[in-house]
CSV table of C-alpha atoms in Angstrom, one decimal:
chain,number,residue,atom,x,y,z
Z,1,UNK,CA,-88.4,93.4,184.9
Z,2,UNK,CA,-89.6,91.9,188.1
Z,3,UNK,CA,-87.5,89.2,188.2
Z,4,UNK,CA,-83.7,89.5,190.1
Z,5,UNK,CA,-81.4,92.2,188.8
Z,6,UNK,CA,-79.0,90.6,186.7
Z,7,UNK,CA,-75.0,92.2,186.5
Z,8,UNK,CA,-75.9,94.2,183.0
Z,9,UNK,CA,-73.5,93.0,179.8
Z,10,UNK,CA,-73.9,95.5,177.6
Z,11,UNK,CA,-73.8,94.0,174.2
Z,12,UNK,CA,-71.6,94.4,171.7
Z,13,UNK,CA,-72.7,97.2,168.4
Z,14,UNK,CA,-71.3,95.8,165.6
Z,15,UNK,CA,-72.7,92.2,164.2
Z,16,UNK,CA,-69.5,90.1,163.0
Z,17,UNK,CA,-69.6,89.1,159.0
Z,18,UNK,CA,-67.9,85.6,160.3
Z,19,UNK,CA,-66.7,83.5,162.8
Z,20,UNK,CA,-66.0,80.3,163.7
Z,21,UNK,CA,-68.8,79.4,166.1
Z,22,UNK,CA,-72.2,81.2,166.9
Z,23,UNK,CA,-73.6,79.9,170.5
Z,24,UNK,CA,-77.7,80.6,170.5
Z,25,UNK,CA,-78.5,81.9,174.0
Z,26,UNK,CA,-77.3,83.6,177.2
Z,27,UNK,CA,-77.7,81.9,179.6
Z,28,UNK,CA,-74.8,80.0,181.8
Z,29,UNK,CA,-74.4,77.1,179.2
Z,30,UNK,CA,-74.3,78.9,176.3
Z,31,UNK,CA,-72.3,81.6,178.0
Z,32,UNK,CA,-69.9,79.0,179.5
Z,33,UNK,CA,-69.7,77.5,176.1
Z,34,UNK,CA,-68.4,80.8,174.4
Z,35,UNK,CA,-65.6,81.1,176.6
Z,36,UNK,CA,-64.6,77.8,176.3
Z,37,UNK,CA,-64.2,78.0,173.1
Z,38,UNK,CA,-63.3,81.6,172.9
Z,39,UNK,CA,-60.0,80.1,175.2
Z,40,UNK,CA,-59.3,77.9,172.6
Z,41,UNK,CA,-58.8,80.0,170.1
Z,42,UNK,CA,-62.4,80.2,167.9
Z,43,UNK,CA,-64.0,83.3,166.7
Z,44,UNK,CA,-67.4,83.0,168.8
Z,45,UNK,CA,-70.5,85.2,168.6
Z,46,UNK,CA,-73.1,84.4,171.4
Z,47,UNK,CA,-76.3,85.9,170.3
Z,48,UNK,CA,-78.9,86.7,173.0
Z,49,UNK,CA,-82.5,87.6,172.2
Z,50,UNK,CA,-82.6,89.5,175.6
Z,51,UNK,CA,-79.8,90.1,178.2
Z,52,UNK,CA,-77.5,87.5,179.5
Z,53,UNK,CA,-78.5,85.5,182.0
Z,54,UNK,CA,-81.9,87.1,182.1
Z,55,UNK,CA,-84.1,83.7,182.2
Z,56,UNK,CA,-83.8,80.5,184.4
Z,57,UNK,CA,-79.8,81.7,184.9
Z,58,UNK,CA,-80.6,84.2,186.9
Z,59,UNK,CA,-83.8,82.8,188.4
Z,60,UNK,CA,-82.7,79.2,190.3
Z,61,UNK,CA,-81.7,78.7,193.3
Z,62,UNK,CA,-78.0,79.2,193.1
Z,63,UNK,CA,-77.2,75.5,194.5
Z,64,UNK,CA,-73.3,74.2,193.3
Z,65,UNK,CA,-73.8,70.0,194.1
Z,66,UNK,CA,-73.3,67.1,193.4
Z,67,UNK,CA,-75.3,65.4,196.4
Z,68,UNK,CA,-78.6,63.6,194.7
Z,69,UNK,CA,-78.0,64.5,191.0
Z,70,UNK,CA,-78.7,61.8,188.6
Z,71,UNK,CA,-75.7,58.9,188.7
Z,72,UNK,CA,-75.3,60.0,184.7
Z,73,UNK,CA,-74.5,63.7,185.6
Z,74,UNK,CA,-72.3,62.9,189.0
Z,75,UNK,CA,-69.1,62.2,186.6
Z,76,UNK,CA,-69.5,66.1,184.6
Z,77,UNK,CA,-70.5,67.8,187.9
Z,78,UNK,CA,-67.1,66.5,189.6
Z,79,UNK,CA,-65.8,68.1,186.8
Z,80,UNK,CA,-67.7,71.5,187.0
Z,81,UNK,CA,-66.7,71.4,190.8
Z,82,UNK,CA,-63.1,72.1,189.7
Z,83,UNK,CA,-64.2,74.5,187.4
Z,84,UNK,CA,-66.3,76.5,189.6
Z,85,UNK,CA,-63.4,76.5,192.2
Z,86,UNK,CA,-61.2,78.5,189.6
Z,87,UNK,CA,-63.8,80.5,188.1
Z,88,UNK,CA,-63.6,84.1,190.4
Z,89,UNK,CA,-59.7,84.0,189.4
Z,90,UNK,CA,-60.2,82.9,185.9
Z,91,UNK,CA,-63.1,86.0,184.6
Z,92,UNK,CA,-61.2,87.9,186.9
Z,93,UNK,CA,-64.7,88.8,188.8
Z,94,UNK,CA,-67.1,87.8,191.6
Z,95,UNK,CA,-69.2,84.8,190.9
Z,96,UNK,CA,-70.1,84.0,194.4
Z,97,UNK,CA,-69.0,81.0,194.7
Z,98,UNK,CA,-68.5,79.2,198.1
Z,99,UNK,CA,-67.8,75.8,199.4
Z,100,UNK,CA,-70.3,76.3,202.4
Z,101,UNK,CA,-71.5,72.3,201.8
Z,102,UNK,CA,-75.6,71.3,201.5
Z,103,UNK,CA,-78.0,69.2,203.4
Z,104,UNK,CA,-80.6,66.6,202.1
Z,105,UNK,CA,-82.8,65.5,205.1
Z,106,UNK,CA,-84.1,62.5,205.6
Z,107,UNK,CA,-87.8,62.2,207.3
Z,108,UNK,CA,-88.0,58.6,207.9
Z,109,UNK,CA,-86.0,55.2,207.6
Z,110,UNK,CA,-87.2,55.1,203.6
Z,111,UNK,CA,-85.4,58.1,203.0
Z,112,UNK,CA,-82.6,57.3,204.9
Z,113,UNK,CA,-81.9,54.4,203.3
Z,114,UNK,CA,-82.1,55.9,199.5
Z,115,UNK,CA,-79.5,58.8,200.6
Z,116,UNK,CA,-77.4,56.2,202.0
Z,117,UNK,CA,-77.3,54.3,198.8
Z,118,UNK,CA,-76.7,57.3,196.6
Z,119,UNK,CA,-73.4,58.5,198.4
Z,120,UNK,CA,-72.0,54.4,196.4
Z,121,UNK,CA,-72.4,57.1,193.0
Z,122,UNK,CA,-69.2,59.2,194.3
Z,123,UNK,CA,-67.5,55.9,194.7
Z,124,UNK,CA,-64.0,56.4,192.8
Z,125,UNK,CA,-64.6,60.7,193.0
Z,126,UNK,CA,-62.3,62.9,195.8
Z,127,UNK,CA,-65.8,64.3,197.3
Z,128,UNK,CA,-66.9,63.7,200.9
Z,129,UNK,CA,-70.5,62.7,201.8
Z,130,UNK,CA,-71.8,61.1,204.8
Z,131,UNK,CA,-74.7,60.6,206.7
Z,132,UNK,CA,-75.6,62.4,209.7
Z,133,UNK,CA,-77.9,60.5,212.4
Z,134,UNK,CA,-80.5,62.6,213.9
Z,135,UNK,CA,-78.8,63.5,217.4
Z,136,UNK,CA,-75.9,64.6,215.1
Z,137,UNK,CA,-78.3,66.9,213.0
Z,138,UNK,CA,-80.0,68.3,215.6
Z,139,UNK,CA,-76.7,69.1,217.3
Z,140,UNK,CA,-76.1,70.9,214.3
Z,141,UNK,CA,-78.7,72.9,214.7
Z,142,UNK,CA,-79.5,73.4,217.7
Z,143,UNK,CA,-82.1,76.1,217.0
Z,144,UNK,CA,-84.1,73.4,214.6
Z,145,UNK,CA,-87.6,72.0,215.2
Z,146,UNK,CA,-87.5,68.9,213.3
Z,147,UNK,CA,-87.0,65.7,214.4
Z,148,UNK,CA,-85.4,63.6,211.7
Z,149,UNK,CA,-84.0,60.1,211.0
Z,150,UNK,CA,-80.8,62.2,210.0
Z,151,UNK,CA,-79.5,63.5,206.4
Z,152,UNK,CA,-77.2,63.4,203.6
Z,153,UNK,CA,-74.4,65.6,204.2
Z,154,UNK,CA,-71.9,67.5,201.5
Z,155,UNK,CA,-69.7,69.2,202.9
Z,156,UNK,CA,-67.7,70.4,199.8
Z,157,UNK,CA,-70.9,71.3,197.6
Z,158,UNK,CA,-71.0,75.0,197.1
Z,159,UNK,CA,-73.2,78.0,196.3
Z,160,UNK,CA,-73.0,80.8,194.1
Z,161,UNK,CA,-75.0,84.0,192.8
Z,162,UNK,CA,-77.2,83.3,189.9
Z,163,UNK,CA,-77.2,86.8,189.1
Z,164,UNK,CA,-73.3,87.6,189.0
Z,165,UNK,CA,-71.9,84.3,187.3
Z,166,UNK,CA,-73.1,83.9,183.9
Z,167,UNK,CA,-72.9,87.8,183.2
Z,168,UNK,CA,-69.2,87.2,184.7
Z,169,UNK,CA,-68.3,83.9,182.1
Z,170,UNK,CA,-70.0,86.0,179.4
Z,171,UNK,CA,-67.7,89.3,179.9
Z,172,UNK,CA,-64.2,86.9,180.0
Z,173,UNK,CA,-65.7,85.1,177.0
Z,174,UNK,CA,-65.8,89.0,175.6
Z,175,UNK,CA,-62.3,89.3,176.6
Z,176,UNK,CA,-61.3,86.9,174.7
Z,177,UNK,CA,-62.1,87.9,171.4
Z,178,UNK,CA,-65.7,86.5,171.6
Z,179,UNK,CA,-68.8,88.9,170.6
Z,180,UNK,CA,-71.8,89.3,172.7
Z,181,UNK,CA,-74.7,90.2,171.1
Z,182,UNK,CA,-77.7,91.0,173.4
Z,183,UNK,CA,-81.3,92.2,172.0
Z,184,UNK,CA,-80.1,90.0,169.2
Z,185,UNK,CA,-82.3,86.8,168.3
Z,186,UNK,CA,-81.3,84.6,165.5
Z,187,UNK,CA,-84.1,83.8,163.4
Z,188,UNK,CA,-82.6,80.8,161.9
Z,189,UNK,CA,-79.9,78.9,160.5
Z,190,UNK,CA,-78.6,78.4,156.5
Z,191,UNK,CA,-76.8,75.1,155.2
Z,192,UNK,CA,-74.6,74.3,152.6
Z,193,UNK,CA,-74.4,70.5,151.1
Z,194,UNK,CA,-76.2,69.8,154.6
Z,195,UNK,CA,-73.8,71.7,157.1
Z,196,UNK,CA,-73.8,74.7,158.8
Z,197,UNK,CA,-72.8,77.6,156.7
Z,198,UNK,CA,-74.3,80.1,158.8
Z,199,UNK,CA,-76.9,81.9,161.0
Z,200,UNK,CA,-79.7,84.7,160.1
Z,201,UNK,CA,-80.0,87.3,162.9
Z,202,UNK,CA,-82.5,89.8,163.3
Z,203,UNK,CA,-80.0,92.7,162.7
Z,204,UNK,CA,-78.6,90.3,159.9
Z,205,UNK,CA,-76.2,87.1,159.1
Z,206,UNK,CA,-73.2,86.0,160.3
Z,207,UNK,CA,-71.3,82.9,158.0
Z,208,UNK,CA,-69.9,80.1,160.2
Z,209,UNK,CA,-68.8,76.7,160.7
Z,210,UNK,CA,-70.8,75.8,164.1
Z,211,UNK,CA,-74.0,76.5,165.9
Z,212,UNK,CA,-74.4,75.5,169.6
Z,213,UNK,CA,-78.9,75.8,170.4
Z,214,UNK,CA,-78.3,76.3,174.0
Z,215,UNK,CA,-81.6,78.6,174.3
Z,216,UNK,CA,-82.9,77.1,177.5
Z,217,UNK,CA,-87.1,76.6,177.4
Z,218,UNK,CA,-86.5,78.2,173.8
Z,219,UNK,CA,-84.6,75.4,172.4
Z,220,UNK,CA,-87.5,73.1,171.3
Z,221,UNK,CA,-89.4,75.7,169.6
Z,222,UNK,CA,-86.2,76.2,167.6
Z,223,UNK,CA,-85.0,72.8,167.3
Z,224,UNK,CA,-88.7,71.7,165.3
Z,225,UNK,CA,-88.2,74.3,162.7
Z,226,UNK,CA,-85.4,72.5,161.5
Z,227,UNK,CA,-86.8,69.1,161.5
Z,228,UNK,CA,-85.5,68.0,165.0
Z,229,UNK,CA,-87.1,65.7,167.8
Z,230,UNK,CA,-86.3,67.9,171.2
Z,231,UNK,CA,-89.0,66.5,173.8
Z,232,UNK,CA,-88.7,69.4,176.2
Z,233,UNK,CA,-91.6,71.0,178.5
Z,234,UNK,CA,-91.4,74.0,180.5
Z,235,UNK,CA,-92.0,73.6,184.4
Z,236,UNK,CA,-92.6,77.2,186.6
Z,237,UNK,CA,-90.8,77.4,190.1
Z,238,UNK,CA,-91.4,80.3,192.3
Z,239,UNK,CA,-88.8,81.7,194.6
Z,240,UNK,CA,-88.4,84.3,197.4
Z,241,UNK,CA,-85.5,86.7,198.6
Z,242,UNK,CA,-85.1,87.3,201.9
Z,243,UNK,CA,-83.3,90.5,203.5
Z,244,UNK,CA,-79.9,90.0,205.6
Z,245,UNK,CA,-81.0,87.7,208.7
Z,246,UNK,CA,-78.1,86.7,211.3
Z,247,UNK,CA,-78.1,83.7,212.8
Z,248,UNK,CA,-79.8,80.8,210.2
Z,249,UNK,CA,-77.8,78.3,208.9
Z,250,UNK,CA,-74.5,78.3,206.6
Z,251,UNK,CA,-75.4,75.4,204.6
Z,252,UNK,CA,-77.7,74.6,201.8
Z,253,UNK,CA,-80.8,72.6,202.5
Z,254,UNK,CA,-83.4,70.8,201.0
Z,255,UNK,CA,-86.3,68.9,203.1
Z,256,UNK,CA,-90.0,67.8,201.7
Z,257,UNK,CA,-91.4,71.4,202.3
Z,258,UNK,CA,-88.9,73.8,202.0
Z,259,UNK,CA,-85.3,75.0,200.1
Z,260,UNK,CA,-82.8,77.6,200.7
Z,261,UNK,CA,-79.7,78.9,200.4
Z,262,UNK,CA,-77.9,81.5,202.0
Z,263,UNK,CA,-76.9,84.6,199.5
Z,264,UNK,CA,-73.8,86.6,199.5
Z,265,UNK,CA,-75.7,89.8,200.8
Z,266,UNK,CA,-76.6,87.6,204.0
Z,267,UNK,CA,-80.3,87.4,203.2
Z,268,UNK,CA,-82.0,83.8,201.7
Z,269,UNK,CA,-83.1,82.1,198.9
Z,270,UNK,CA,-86.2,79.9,199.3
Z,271,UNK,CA,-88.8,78.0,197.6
Z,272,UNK,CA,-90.6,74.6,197.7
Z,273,UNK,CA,-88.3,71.3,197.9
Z,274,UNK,CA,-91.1,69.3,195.4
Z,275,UNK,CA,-93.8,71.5,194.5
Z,276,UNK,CA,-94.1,73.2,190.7
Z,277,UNK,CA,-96.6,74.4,188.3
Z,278,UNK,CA,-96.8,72.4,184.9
Z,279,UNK,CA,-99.3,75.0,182.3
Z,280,UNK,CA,-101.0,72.5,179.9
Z,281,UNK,CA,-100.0,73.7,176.9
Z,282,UNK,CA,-100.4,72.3,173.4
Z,283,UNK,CA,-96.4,70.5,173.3
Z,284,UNK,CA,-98.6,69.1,176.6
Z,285,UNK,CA,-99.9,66.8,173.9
Z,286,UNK,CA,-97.4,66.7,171.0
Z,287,UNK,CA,-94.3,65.5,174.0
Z,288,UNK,CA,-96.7,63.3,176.0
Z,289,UNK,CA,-95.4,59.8,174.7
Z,290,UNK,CA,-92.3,60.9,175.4
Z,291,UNK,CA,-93.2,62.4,178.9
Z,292,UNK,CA,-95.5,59.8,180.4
Z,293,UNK,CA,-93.3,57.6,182.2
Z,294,UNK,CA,-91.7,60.5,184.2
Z,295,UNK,CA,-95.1,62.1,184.8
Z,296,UNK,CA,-96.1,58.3,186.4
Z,297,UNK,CA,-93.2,58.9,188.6
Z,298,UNK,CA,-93.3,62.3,189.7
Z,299,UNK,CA,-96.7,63.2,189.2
Z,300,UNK,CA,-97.5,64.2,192.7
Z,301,UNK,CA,-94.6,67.0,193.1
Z,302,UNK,CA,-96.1,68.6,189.9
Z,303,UNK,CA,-99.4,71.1,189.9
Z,304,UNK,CA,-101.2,71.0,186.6
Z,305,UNK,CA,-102.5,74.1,185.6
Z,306,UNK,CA,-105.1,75.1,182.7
Z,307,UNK,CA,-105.3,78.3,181.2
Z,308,UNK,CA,-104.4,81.3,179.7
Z,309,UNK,CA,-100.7,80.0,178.7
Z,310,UNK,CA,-102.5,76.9,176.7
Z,311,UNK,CA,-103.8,79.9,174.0
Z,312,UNK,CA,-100.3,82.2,174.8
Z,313,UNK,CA,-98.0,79.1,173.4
Z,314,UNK,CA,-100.9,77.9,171.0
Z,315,UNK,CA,-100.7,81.5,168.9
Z,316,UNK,CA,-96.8,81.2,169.0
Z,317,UNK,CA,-95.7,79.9,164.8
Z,318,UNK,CA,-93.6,76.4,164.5
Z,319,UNK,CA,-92.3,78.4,161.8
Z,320,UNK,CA,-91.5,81.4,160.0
Z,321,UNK,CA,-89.4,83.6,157.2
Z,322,UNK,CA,-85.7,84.3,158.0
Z,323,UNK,CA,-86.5,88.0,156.7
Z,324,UNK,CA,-89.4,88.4,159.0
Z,325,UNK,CA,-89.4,88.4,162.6
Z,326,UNK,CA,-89.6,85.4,164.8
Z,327,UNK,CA,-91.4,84.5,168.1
Z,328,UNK,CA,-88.2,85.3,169.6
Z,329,UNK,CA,-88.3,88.9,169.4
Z,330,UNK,CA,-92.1,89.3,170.4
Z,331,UNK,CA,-91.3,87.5,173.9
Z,332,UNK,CA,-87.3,88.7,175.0
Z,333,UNK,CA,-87.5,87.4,178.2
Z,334,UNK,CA,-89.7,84.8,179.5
Z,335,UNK,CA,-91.2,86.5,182.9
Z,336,UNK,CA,-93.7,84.2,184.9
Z,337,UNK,CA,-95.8,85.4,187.9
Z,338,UNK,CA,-94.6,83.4,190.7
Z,339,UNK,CA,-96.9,81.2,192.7
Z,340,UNK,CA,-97.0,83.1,195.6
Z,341,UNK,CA,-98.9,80.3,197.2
Z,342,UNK,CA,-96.2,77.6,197.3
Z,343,UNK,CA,-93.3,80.3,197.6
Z,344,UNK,CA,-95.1,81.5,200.6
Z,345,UNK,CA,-96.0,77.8,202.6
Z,346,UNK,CA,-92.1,76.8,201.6
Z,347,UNK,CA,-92.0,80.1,203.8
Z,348,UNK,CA,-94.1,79.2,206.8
Z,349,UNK,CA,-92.7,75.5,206.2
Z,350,UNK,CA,-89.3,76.7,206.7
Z,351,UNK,CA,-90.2,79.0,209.9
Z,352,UNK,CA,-91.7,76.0,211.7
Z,353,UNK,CA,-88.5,74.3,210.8
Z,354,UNK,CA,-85.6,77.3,212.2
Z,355,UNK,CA,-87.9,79.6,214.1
Z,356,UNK,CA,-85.0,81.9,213.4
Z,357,UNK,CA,-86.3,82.5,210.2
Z,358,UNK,CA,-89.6,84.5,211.5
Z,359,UNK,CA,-87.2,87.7,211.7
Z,360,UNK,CA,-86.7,87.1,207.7
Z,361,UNK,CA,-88.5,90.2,205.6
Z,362,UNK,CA,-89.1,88.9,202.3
Z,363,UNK,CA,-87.5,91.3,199.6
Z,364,UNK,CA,-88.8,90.0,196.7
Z,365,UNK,CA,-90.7,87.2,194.7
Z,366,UNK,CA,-90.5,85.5,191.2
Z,367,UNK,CA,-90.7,82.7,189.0
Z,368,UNK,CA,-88.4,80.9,186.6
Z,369,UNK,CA,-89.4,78.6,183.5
Z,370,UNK,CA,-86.9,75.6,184.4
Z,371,UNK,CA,-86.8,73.3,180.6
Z,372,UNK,CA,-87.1,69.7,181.5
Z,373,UNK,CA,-87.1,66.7,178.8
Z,374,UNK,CA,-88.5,63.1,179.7
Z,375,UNK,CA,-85.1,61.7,181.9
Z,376,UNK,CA,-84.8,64.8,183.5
Z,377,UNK,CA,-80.9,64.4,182.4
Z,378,UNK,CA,-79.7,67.5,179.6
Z,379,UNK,CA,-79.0,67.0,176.4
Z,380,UNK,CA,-75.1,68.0,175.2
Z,381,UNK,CA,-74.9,66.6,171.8
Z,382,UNK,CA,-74.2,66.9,168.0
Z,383,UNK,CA,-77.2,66.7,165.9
Z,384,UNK,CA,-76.2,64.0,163.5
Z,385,UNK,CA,-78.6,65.4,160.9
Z,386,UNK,CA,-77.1,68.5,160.2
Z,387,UNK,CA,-73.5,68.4,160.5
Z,388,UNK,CA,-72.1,71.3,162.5
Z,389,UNK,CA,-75.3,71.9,164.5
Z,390,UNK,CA,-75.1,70.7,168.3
Z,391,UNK,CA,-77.6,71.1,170.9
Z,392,UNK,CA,-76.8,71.8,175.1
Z,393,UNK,CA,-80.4,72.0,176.9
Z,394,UNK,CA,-82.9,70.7,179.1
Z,395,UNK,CA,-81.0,71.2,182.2
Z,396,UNK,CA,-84.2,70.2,184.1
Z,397,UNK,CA,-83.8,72.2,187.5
Z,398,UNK,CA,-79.6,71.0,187.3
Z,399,UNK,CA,-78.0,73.6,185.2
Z,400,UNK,CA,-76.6,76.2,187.4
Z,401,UNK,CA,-74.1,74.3,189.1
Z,402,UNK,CA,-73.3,71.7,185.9
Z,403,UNK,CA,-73.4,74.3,183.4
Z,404,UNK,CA,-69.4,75.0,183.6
Z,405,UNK,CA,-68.6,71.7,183.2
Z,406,UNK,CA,-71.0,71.8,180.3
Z,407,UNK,CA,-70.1,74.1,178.6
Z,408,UNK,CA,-66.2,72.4,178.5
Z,409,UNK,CA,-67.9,69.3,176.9
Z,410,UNK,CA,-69.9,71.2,174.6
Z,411,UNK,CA,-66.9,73.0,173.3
Z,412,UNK,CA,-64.9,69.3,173.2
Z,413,UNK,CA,-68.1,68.2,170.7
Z,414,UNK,CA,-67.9,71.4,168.7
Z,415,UNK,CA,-64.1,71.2,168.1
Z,416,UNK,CA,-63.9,67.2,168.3
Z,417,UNK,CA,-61.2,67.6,171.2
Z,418,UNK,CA,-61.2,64.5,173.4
Z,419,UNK,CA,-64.5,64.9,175.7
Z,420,UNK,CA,-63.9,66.0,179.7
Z,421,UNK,CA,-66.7,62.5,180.6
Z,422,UNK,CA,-68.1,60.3,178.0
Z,423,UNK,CA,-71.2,61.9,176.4
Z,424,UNK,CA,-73.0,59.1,175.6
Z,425,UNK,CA,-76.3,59.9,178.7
Z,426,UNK,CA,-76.3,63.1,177.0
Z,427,UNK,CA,-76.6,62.1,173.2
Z,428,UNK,CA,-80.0,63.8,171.7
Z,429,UNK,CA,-80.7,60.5,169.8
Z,430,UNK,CA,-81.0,58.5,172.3
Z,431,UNK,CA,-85.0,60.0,172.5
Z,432,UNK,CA,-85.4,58.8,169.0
Z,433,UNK,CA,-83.1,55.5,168.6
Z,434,UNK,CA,-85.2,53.0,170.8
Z,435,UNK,CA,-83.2,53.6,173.8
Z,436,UNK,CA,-85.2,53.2,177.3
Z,437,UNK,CA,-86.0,56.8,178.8
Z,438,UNK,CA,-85.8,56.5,182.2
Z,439,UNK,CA,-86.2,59.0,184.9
Z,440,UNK,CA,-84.0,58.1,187.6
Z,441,UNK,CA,-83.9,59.1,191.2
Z,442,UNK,CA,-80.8,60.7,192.1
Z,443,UNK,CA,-81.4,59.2,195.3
């Protein structure tokens, strides 16, 4: 696979007859789900169609913040925070994770002002944030070409390893009791009296109480066989790896050309700040009510593309047999070719930037489907149509550093404990029940 090696979870041989919950996909929600609920006490069998964590998981940036989200995520990802900060000891293995904090940069006085007003969203939250003036940024990097009007500054946002945290959540999720089942795509779900009475797997059925769809850029395709209103798209970022480089910055940043992150083995991770590809496809044109006031807003960060995906995604069924296979298990792992174009300018961007970063060797290249829906805000919800069946997706770019946090309130729907935040921005209905979609700066 050319995308990044992923800490192999081998899964599990033997296909449980029953449990309590089954959690649809691999990935760092539904893995962070099934431990969750695993702690609690619940049977759990995460089902995989690939290998954990071998999609957008594995493929973003590795950013852990709270600077810029959304104001309707800030209250969950305070939450996460704590979680991530007990995570290493509680798998018992390396996730990465480091409070190294992250930089927003602000270009002119517009900017400037907008990260100023978003630090009044932390208002009431144990979280530092400030602003840092120019003079002040530049004499925190001293090796730095731009000249700014200053930045939004983190300090206590973090960073961890995409590629070692959801395969470590899924193996203490397998130590407590829960099955992991990888090469293991569930076809579909069966209902008694309208509930969930159960799941049909491609090596066969398990009987349960509760289904959690948390199958990333998957989920929608899912969701419409059963009847269900999921607006979600698919957007394609494109990353680079750097090798070990001495002497860049510590910190996280994010500027109007360029990202990156330090990694634990010392090299980088970088791609465009704004830029991604959006295939036209044909849910283009089924989800485009839904998308149309986002696109108005964000429609020059995005690259429309035409092509071969349009015929790739139109040959794909809306529905099938639960005794024959599924789209699922022609397609295990969704692979994109990067753009090497916009990885490599976010490069030379970046260069021009810290001119320490002309010693970086790039390592390696690839892209990640990121599933967005029209707020760009998740959705962590019970679907009140089929009691039993809940839904944690559309992440939209965010879900790395939230998805601890969500998978704790996904678990609190699932076994009605009292929720860790109020739910309510993350209801699926609220696409469907009049409500005014709004996509909302986190600035």
């Amino acid at each position: 696979m050319p995308g990044p090696f992923v800490a192999p979870v081998h899964g599990d041989p033997e296909l449980p007859k029953e449990v309590d919950v089954v959690v649809i996909g691999g990935g760092i929600i539904g893995a962070s789900t099934a431990l969750e609920l695993s702690e609690r006490g619940l049977r759990v069998a995460l089902c995989e169609k690939g290998g954990i964590a071998q999609e957008q998981s594995s493929r973003n940036w590795g950013w852990v913040r709270i600077a810029c989200r959304d104001p309707r995520e800030v209250p969950l990802m305070a939450q996460s925070l704590r979680i991530w900060d007990t995570l290493d000891q509680r798998t018992g293995r390396d996730t990465g994770f480091k409070r190294a904090g992250i930089i927003f940069t602000s270009s002119n006085d517009q900017e400037f002002a907008d990260h100023s007003r978003w630090i009044k969203n932390l208002e009431g939250y144990d979280i530092e944030a400030r602003m840092l003036g120019g003079a002040e940024f530049s004499d925190m990097y001293p090796g730095t070409t731009m000249k700014l009007k200053g930045a939004l500054y983190t300090p206590t946002d973090a960073r961890a390893e995409p590629q070692k945290a959801a395969p470590a959540i899924a193996e203490a999720a397998r130590a407590n009791g829960a099955a992991i089942l990888t090469e293991c795509a569930v076809r579909g779900i069966e209902t008694a009296a309208g509930a969930i009475s159960g799941v049909v797997t491609e090596r066969g059925a398990i009987a349960c109480k509760a289904v959690v769809l948390a199958g990333g850029a998957w989920s929608s395709l899912f969701a419409g066989t059963l009847g269900i209103h999921l607006p979600q798209l698919k957007v394609l970022n494109s990353v680079i790896r750097t090798g070990p480089l001495d002497g860049a910055p510590e910190q996280t940043m994010w500027a109007s050309g360029f990202a990156f992150r330090k990694r634990q083995d010392g090299g980088y991770t970088v791609a465009s700040g704004h830029e991604n590809i959006v295939d036209i496809v044909p849910k283009s044109f089924r989800f485009a009510r839904d998308f149309i006031p986002a696109l108005k807003k964000e429609w020059r960060s995005l690259k429309f593309r035409a092509g071969w995906r349009f015929f790739d995604e139109a040959r794909i069924a809306s529905g099938w047999a639960l005794d024959e296979p599924s789209p699922f298990e022609y397609c295990r792992v969704l692979d994109p070719v990067p753009s090497r174009k916009m990885a490599d300018n976010a490069l030379a961007n970046l260069r021009r930037a810290f001119p320490v970063f002309d010693r970086a060797q790039v390592a390696q290249r690839w892209g990640g489907m990121i599933d967005v829906t029209p707020d760009a805000v998740p959705v962590i919800s019970a679907v009140d149509s089929i009691r039993g069946f809940h839904i944690a997706t559309g992440f939209s770019g965010h879900g790395f550093g939230i998805g601890p946090g969500a998978g704790r309130l996904m678990a609190d729907l699932v076994t009605g404990d009292t929720p860790i935040v109020d739910p309510r921005d993350f209801r699926l209905s609220r696409f469907t029940d009049g409500s005014k979609i709004e996509l909302v700066s986190g600035f």
